[in-house]
PDB file of C-alpha atoms in Angstrom:
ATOM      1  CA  UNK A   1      -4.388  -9.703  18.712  1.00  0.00           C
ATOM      2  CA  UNK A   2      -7.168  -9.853  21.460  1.00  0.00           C
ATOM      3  CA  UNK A   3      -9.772 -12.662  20.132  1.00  0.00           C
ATOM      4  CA  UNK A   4     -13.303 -13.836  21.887  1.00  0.00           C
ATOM      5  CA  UNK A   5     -12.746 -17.168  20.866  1.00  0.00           C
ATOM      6  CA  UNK A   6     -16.862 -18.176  21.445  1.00  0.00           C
ATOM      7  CA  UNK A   7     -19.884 -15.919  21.071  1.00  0.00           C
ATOM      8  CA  UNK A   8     -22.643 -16.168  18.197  1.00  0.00           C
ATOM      9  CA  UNK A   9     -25.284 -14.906  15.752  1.00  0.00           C
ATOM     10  CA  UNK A  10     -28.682 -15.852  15.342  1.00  0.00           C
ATOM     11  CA  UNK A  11     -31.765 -15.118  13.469  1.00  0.00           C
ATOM     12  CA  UNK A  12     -34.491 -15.413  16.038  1.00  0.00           C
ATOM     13  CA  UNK A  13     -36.452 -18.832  15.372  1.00  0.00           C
ATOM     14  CA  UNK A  14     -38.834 -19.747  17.809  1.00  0.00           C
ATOM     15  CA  UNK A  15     -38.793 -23.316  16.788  1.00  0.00           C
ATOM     16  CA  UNK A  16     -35.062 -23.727  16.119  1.00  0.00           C
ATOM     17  CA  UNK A  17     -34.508 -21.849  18.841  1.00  0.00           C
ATOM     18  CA  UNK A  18     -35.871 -23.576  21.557  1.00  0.00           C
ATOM     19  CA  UNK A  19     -33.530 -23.818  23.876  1.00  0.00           C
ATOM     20  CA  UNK A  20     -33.934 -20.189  24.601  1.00  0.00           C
ATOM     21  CA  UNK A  21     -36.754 -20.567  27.377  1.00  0.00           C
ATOM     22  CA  UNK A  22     -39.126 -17.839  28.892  1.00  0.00           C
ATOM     23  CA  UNK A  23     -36.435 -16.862  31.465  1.00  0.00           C
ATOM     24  CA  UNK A  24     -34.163 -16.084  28.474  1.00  0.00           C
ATOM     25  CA  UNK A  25     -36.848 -14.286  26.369  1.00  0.00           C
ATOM     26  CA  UNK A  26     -34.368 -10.572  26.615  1.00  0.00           C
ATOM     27  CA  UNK A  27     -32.191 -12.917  24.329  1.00  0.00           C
ATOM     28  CA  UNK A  28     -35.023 -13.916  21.860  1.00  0.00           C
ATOM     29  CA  UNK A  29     -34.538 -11.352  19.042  1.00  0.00           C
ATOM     30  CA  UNK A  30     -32.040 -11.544  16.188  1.00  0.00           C
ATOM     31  CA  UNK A  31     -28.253 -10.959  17.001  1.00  0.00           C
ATOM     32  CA  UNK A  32     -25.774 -10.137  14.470  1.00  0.00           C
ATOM     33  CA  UNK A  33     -22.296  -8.774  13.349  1.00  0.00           C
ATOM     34  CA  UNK A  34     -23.405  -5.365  13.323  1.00  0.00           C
ATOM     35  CA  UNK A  35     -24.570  -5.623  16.708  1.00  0.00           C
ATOM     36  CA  UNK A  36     -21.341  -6.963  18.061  1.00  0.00           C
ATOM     37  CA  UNK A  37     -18.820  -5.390  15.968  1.00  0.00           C
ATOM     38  CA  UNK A  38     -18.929  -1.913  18.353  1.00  0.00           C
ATOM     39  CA  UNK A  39     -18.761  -3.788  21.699  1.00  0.00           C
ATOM     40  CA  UNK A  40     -15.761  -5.333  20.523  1.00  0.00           C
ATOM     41  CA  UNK A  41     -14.294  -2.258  19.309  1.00  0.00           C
ATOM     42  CA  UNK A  42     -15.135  -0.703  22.907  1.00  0.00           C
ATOM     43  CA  UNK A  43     -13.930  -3.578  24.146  1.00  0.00           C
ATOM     44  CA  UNK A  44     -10.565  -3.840  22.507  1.00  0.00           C
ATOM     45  CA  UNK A  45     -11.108  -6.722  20.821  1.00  0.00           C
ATOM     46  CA  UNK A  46      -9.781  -7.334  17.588  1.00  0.00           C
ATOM     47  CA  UNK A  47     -11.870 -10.558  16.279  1.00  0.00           C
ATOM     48  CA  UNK A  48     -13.945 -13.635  17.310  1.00  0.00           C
ATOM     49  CA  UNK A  49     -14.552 -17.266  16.690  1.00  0.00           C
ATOM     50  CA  UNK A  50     -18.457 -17.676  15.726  1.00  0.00           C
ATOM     51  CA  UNK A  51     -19.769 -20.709  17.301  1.00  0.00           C
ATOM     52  CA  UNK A  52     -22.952 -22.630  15.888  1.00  0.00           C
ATOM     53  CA  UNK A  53     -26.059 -22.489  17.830  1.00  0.00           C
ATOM     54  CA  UNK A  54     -28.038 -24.804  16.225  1.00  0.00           C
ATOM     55  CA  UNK A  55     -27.156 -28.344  15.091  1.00  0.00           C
ATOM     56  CA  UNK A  56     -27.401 -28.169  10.875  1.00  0.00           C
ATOM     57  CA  UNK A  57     -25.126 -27.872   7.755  1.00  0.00           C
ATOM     58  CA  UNK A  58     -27.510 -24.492   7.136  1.00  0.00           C
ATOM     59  CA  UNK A  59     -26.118 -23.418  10.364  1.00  0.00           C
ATOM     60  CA  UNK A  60     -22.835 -23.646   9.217  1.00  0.00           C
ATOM     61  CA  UNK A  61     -23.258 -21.769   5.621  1.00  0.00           C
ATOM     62  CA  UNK A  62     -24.682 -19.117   7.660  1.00  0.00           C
ATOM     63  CA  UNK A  63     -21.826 -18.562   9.738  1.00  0.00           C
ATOM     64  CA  UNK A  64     -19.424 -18.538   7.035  1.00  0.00           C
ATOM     65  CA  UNK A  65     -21.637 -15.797   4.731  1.00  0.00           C
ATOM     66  CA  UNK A  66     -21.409 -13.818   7.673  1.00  0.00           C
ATOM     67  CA  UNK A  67     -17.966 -14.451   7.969  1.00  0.00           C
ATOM     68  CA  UNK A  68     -16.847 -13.290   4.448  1.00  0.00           C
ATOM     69  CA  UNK A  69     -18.700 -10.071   4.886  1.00  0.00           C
ATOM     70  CA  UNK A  70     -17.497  -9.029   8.290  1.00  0.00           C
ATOM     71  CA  UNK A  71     -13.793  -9.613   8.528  1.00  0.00           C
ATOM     72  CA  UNK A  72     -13.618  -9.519  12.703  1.00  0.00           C
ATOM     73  CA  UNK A  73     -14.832 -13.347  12.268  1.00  0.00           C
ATOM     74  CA  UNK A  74     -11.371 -14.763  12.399  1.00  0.00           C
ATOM     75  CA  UNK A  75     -13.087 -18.223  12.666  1.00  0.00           C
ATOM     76  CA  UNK A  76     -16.007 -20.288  12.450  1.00  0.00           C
ATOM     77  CA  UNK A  77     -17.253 -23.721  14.371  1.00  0.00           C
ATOM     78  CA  UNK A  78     -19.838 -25.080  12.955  1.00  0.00           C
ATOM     79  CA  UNK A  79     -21.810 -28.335  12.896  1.00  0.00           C
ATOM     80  CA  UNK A  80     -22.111 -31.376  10.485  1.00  0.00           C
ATOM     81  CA  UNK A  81     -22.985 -34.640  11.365  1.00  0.00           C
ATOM     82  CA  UNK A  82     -20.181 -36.656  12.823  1.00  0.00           C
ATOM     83  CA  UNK A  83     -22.003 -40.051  12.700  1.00  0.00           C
ATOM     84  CA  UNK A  84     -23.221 -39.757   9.425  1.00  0.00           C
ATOM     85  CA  UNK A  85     -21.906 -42.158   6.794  1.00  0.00           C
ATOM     86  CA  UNK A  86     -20.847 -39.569   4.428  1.00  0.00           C
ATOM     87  CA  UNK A  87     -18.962 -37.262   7.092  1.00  0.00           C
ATOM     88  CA  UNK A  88     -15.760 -37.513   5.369  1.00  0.00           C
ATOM     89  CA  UNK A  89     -17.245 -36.202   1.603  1.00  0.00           C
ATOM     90  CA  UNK A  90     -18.908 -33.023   4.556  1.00  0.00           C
ATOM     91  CA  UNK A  91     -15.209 -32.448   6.104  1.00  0.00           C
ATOM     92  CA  UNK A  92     -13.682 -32.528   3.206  1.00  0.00           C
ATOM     93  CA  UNK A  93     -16.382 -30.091   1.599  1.00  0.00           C
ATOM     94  CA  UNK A  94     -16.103 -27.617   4.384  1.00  0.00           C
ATOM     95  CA  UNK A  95     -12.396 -27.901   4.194  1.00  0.00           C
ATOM     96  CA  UNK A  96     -12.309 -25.778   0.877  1.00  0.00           C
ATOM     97  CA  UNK A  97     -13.926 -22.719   2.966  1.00  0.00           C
ATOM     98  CA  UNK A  98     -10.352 -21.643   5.475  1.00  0.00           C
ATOM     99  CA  UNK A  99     -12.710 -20.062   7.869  1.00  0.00           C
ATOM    100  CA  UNK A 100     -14.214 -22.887   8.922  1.00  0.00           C
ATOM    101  CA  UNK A 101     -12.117 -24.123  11.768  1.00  0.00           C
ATOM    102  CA  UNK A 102     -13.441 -26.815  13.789  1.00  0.00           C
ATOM    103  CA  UNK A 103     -17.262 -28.141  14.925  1.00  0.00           C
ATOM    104  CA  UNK A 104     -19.136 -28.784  17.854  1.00  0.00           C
ATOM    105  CA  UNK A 105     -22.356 -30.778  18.490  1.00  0.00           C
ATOM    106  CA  UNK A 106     -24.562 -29.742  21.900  1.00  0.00           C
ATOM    107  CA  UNK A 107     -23.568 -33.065  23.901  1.00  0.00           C
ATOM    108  CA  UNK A 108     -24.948 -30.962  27.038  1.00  0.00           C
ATOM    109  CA  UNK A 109     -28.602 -31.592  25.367  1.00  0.00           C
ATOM    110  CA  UNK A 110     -27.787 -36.244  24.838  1.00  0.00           C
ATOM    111  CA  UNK A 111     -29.397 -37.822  27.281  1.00  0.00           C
ATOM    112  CA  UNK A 112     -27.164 -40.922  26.690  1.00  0.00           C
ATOM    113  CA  UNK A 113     -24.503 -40.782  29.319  1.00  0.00           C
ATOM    114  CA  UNK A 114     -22.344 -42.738  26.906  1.00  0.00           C
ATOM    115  CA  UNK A 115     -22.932 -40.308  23.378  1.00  0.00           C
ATOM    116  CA  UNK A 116     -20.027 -39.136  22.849  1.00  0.00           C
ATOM    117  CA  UNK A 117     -18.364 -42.743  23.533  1.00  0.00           C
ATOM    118  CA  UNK A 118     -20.460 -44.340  20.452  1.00  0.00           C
ATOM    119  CA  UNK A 119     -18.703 -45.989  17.966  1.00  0.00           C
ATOM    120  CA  UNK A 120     -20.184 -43.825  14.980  1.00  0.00           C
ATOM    121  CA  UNK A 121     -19.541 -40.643  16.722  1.00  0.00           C
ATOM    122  CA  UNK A 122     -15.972 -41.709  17.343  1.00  0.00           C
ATOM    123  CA  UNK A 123     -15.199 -42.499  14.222  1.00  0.00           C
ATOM    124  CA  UNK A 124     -16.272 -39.119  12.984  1.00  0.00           C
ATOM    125  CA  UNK A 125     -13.804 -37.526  15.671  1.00  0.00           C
ATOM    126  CA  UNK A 126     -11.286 -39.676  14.016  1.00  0.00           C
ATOM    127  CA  UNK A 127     -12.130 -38.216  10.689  1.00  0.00           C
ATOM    128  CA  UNK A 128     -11.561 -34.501  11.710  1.00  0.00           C
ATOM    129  CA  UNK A 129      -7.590 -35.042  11.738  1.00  0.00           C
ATOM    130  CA  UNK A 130      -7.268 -35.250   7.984  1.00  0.00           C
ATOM    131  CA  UNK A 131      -8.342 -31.760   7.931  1.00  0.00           C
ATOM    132  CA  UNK A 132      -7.147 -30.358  10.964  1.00  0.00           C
ATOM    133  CA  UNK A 133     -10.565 -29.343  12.266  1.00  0.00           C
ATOM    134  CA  UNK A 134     -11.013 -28.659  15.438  1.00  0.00           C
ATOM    135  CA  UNK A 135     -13.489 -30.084  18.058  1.00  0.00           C
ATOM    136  CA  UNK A 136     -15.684 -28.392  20.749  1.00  0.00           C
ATOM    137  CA  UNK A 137     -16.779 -29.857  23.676  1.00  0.00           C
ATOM    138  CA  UNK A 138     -19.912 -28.835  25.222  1.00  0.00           C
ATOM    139  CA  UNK A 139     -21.347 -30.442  28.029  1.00  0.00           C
ATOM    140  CA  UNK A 140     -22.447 -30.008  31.630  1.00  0.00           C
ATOM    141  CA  UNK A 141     -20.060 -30.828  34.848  1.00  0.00           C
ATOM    142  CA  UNK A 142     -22.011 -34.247  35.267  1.00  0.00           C
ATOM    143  CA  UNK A 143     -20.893 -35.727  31.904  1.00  0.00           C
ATOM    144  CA  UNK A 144     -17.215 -34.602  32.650  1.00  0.00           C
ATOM    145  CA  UNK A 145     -16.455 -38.226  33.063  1.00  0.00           C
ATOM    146  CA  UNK A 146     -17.674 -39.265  29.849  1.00  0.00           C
ATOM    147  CA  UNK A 147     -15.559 -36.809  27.783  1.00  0.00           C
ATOM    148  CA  UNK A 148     -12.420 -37.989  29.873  1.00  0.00           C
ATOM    149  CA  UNK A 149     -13.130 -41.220  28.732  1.00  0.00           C
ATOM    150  CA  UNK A 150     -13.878 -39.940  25.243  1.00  0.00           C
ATOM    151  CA  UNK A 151     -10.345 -37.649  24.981  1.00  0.00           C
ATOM    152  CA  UNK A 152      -7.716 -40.849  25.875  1.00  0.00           C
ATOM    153  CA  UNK A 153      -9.282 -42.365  21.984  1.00  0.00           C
ATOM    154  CA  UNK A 154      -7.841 -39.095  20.468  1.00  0.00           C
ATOM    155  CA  UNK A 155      -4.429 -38.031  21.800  1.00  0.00           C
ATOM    156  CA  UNK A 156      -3.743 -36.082  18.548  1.00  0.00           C
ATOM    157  CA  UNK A 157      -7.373 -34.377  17.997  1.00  0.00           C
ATOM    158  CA  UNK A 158      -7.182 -30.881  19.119  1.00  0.00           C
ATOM    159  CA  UNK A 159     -10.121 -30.285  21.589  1.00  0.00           C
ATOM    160  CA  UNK A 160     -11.304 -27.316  23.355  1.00  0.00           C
ATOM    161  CA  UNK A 161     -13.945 -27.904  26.523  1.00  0.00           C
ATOM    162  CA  UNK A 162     -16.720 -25.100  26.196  1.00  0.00           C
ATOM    163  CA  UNK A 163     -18.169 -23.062  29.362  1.00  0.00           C
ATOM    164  CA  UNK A 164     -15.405 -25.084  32.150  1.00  0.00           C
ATOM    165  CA  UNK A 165     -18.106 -27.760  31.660  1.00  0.00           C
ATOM    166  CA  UNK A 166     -20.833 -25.812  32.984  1.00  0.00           C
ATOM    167  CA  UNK A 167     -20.080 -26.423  36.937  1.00  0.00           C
ATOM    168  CA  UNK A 168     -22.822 -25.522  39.139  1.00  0.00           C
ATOM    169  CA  UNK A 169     -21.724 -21.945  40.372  1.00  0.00           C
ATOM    170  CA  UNK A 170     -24.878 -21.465  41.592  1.00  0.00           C
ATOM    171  CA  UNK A 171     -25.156 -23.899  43.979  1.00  0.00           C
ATOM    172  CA  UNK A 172     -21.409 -23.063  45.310  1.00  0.00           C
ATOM    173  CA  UNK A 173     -20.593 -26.864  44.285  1.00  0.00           C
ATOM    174  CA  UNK A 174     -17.623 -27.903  42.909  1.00  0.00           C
ATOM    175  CA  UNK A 175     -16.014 -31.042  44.828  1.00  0.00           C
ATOM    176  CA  UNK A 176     -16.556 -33.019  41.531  1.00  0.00           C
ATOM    177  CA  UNK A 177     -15.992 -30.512  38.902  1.00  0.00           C
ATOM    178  CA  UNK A 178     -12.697 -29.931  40.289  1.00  0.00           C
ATOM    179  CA  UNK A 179     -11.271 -33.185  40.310  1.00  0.00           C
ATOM    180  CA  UNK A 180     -12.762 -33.839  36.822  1.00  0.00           C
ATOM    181  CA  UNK A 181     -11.442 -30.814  35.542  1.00  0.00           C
ATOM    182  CA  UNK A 182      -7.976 -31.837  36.583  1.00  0.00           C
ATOM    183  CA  UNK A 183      -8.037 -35.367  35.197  1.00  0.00           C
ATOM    184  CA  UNK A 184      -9.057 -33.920  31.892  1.00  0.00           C
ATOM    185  CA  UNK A 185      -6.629 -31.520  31.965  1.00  0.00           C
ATOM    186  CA  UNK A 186      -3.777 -34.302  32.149  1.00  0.00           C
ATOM    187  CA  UNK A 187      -4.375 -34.623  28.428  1.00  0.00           C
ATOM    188  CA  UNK A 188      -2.435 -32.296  26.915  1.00  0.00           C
ATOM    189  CA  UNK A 189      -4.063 -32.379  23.282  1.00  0.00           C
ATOM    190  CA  UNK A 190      -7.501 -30.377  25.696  1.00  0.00           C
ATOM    191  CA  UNK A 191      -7.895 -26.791  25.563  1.00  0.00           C
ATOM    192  CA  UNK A 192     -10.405 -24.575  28.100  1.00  0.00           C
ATOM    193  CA  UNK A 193     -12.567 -21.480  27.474  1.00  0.00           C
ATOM    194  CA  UNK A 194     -13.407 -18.902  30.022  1.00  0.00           C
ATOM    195  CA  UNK A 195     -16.949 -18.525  28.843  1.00  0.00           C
ATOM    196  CA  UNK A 196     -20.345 -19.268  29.628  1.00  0.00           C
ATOM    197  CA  UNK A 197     -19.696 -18.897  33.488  1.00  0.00           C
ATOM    198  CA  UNK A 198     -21.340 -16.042  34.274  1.00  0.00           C
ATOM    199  CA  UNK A 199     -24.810 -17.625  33.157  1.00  0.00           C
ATOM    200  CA  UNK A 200     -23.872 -20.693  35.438  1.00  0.00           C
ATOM    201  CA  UNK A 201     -24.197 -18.493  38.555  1.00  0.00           C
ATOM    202  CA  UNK A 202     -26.998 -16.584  40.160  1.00  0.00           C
ATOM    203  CA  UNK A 203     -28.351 -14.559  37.242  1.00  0.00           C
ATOM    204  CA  UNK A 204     -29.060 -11.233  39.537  1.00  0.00           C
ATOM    205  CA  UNK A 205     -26.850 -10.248  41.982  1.00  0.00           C
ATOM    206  CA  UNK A 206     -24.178 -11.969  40.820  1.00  0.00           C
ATOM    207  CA  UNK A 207     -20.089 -10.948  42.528  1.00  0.00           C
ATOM    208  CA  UNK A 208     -17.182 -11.284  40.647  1.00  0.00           C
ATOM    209  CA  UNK A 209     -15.948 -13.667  44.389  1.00  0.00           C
ATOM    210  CA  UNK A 210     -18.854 -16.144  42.987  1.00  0.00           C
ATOM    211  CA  UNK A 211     -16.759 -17.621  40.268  1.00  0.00           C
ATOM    212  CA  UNK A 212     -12.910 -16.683  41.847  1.00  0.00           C
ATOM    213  CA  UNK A 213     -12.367 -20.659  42.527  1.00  0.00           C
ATOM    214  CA  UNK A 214     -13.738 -21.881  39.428  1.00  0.00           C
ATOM    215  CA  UNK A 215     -11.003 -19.792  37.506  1.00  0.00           C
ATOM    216  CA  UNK A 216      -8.256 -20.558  39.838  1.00  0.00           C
ATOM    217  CA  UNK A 217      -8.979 -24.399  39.294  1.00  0.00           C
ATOM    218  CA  UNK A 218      -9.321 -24.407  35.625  1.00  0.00           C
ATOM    219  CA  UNK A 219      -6.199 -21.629  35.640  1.00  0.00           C
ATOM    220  CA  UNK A 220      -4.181 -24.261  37.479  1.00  0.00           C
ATOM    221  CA  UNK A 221      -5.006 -27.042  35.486  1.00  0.00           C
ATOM    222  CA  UNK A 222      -4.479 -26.150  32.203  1.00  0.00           C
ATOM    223  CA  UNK A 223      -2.402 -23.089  32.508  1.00  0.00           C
ATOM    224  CA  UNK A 224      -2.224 -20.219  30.329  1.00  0.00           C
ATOM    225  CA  UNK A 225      -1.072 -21.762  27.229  1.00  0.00           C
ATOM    226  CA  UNK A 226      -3.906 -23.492  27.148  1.00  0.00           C
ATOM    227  CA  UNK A 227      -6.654 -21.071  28.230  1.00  0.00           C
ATOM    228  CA  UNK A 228      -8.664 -18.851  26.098  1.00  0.00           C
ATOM    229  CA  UNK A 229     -11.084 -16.267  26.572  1.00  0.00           C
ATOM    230  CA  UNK A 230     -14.814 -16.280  25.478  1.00  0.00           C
ATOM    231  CA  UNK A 231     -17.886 -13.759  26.077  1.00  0.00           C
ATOM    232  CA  UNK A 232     -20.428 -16.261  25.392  1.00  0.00           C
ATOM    233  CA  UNK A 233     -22.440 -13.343  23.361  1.00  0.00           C
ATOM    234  CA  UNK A 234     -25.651 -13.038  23.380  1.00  0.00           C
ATOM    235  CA  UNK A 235     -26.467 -15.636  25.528  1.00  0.00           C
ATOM    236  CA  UNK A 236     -24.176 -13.988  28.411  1.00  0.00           C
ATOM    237  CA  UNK A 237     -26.728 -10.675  28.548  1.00  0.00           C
ATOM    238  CA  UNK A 238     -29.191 -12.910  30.212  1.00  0.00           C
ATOM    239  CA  UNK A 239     -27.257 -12.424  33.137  1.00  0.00           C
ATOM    240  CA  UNK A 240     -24.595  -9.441  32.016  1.00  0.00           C
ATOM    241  CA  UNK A 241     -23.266  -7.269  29.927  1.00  0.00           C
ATOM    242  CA  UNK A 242     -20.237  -7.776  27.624  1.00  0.00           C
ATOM    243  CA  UNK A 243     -18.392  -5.575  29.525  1.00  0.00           C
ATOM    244  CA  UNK A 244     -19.174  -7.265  33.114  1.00  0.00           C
ATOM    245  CA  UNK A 245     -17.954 -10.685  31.388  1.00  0.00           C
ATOM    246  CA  UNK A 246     -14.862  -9.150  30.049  1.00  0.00           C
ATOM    247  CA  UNK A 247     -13.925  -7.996  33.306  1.00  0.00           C
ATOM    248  CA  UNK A 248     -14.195 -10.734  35.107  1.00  0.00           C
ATOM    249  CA  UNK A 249     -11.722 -12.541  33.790  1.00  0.00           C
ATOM    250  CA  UNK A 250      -9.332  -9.219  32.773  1.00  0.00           C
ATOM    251  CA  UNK A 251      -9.251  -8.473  36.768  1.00  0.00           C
ATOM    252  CA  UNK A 252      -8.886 -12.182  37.441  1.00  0.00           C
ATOM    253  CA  UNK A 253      -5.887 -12.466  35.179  1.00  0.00           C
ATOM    254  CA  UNK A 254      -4.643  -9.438  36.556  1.00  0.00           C
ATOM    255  CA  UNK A 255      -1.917 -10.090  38.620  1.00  0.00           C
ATOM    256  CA  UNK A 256      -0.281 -13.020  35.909  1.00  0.00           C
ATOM    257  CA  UNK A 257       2.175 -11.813  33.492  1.00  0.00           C
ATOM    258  CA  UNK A 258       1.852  -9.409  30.341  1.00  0.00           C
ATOM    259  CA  UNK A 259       3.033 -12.643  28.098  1.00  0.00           C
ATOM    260  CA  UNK A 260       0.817 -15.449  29.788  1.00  0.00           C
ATOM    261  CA  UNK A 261      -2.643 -12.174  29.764  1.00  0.00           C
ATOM    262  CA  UNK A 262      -1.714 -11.830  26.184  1.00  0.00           C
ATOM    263  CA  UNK A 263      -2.341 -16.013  25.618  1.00  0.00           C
ATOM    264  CA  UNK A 264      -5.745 -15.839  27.861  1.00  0.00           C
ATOM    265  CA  UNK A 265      -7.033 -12.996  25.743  1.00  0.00           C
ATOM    266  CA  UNK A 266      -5.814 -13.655  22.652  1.00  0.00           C
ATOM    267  CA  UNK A 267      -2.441 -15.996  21.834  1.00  0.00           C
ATOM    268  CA  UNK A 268      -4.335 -19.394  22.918  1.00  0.00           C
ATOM    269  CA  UNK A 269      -7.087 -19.029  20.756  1.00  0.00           C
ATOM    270  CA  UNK A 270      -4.737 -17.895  17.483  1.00  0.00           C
ATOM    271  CA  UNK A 271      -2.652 -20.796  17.849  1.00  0.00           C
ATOM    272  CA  UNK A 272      -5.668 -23.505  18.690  1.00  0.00           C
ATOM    273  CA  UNK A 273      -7.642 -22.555  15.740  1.00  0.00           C
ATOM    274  CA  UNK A 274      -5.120 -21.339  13.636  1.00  0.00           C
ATOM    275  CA  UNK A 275      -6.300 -17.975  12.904  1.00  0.00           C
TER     276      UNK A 275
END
């Protein structure tokens, strides 16, 4: 089974959508199953993991309605408060709805260097074992220290880093990103999507060359079995179609194996979030 193990729906929200800046506005309309079920099918892929896009329990309900009406949504990450003091009676809610496979929070928007290191937060990682959930890490290539500080607290929590860590393609830097990306790589309990890189490079004019060493580093570093593929739909059309994202990594992969292909576009992600 071929799975995009990140992409996501929205219902245009100026106000919860803010993130979504003028430069993004060809994104700033709603985006839904029925407008991704027929790239996938062109595509050849089978099913996705839906990924929450904005940080609230409502978030999350959405995502799994959609979910039990469109059956391509093998899985769904969604958001609750981890430092709240009631996070266990929320995991343990959520747990009674199988779709619901993991959460993330948007650590890429904390301006504390040291969030995902606070005591409250960690002990809501801590809580997401009981039930198997899943955690996503999203942050930027600067706080790559931070989160391989965070992963040595939780050798048994199953994390996957979003977007490589959002190196700066565009600048052609990646010194630092590449040594971080190894050291978090050492932990064997961390996971790695190939998503969200074509945004990270120059938005027009764009070559396939532009991201070759970023994939050969993370591709080294955590190997197949723990590589997964992800569109990063609709935010990728800022810079690309679908199709354009797909191929990047289907040509980069080209020359590996049928078996280890079949774990990049498909295997990894079944077996990290159980699907």
């Amino acid at each position: 089974m071929k799975i995009d193990s990140h992409q996501h729906f929205w219902q245009y929200d100026p106000s919860k959508h803010e993130w979504i800046n003028d430069e993004m506005k060809k994104i700033r309309k709603d985006f839904l199953p029925e407008d991704l079920a027929s790239i996938l099918k062109q595509s050849g892929i089978d099913g996705c993991v839906a990924v929450q896009a904005d940080q609230s329990e409502a978030e999350t309900d959405f995502l799994i309605e959609l979910a039990s009406k469109n059956d391509f949504i093998k899985g769904v990450v969604g958001w609750v408060d981890l430092m709240a003091d009631d996070v266990y009676d929320r995991l343990e809610y959520y747990s009674e709805f199988k779709i619901v496979k993991g959460f993330r929070h948007v650590v890429q928007g904390e301006l504390d260097p040291e969030f995902m290191l606070r005591p409250k937060f960690k002990a809501g990682i801590t809580e997401l074992g009981a039930y198997d959930f899943t955690y996503d890490i999203l942050i930027y290539h600067y706080q790559l220290d931070q989160a391989i500080r965070f992963v040595k607290f939780f050798p048994e929590q199953k994390f996957v880093l979003d977007h490589i860590a959002k190196p700066d393609i565009k600048s052609g830097e990646y010194g630092t990103w590449q040594t971080d990306i190894k050291k978090l790589a050492l932990h064997q309990n961390v996971y790695c999507k190939l998503s969200g890189i074509i945004t990270e490079g120059e938005w027009e004019g764009w070559k396939p060359a532009d991201f070759k060493v970023y994939l050969e580093t993370v591709l080294k570093a955590f190997g197949p079995e723990r590589l997964m593929f992800g569109s990063d739909w609709p935010v990728c059309l800022v810079a690309g179609q679908y199709e354009e994202v797909l191929g990047i990594v289907t040509d980069f992969i080209g020359n590996l194996t049928p078996l280890e292909q079949k774990k990049i576009m498909g295997g990894t992600a079944q077996k990290f979030y159980n699907l």
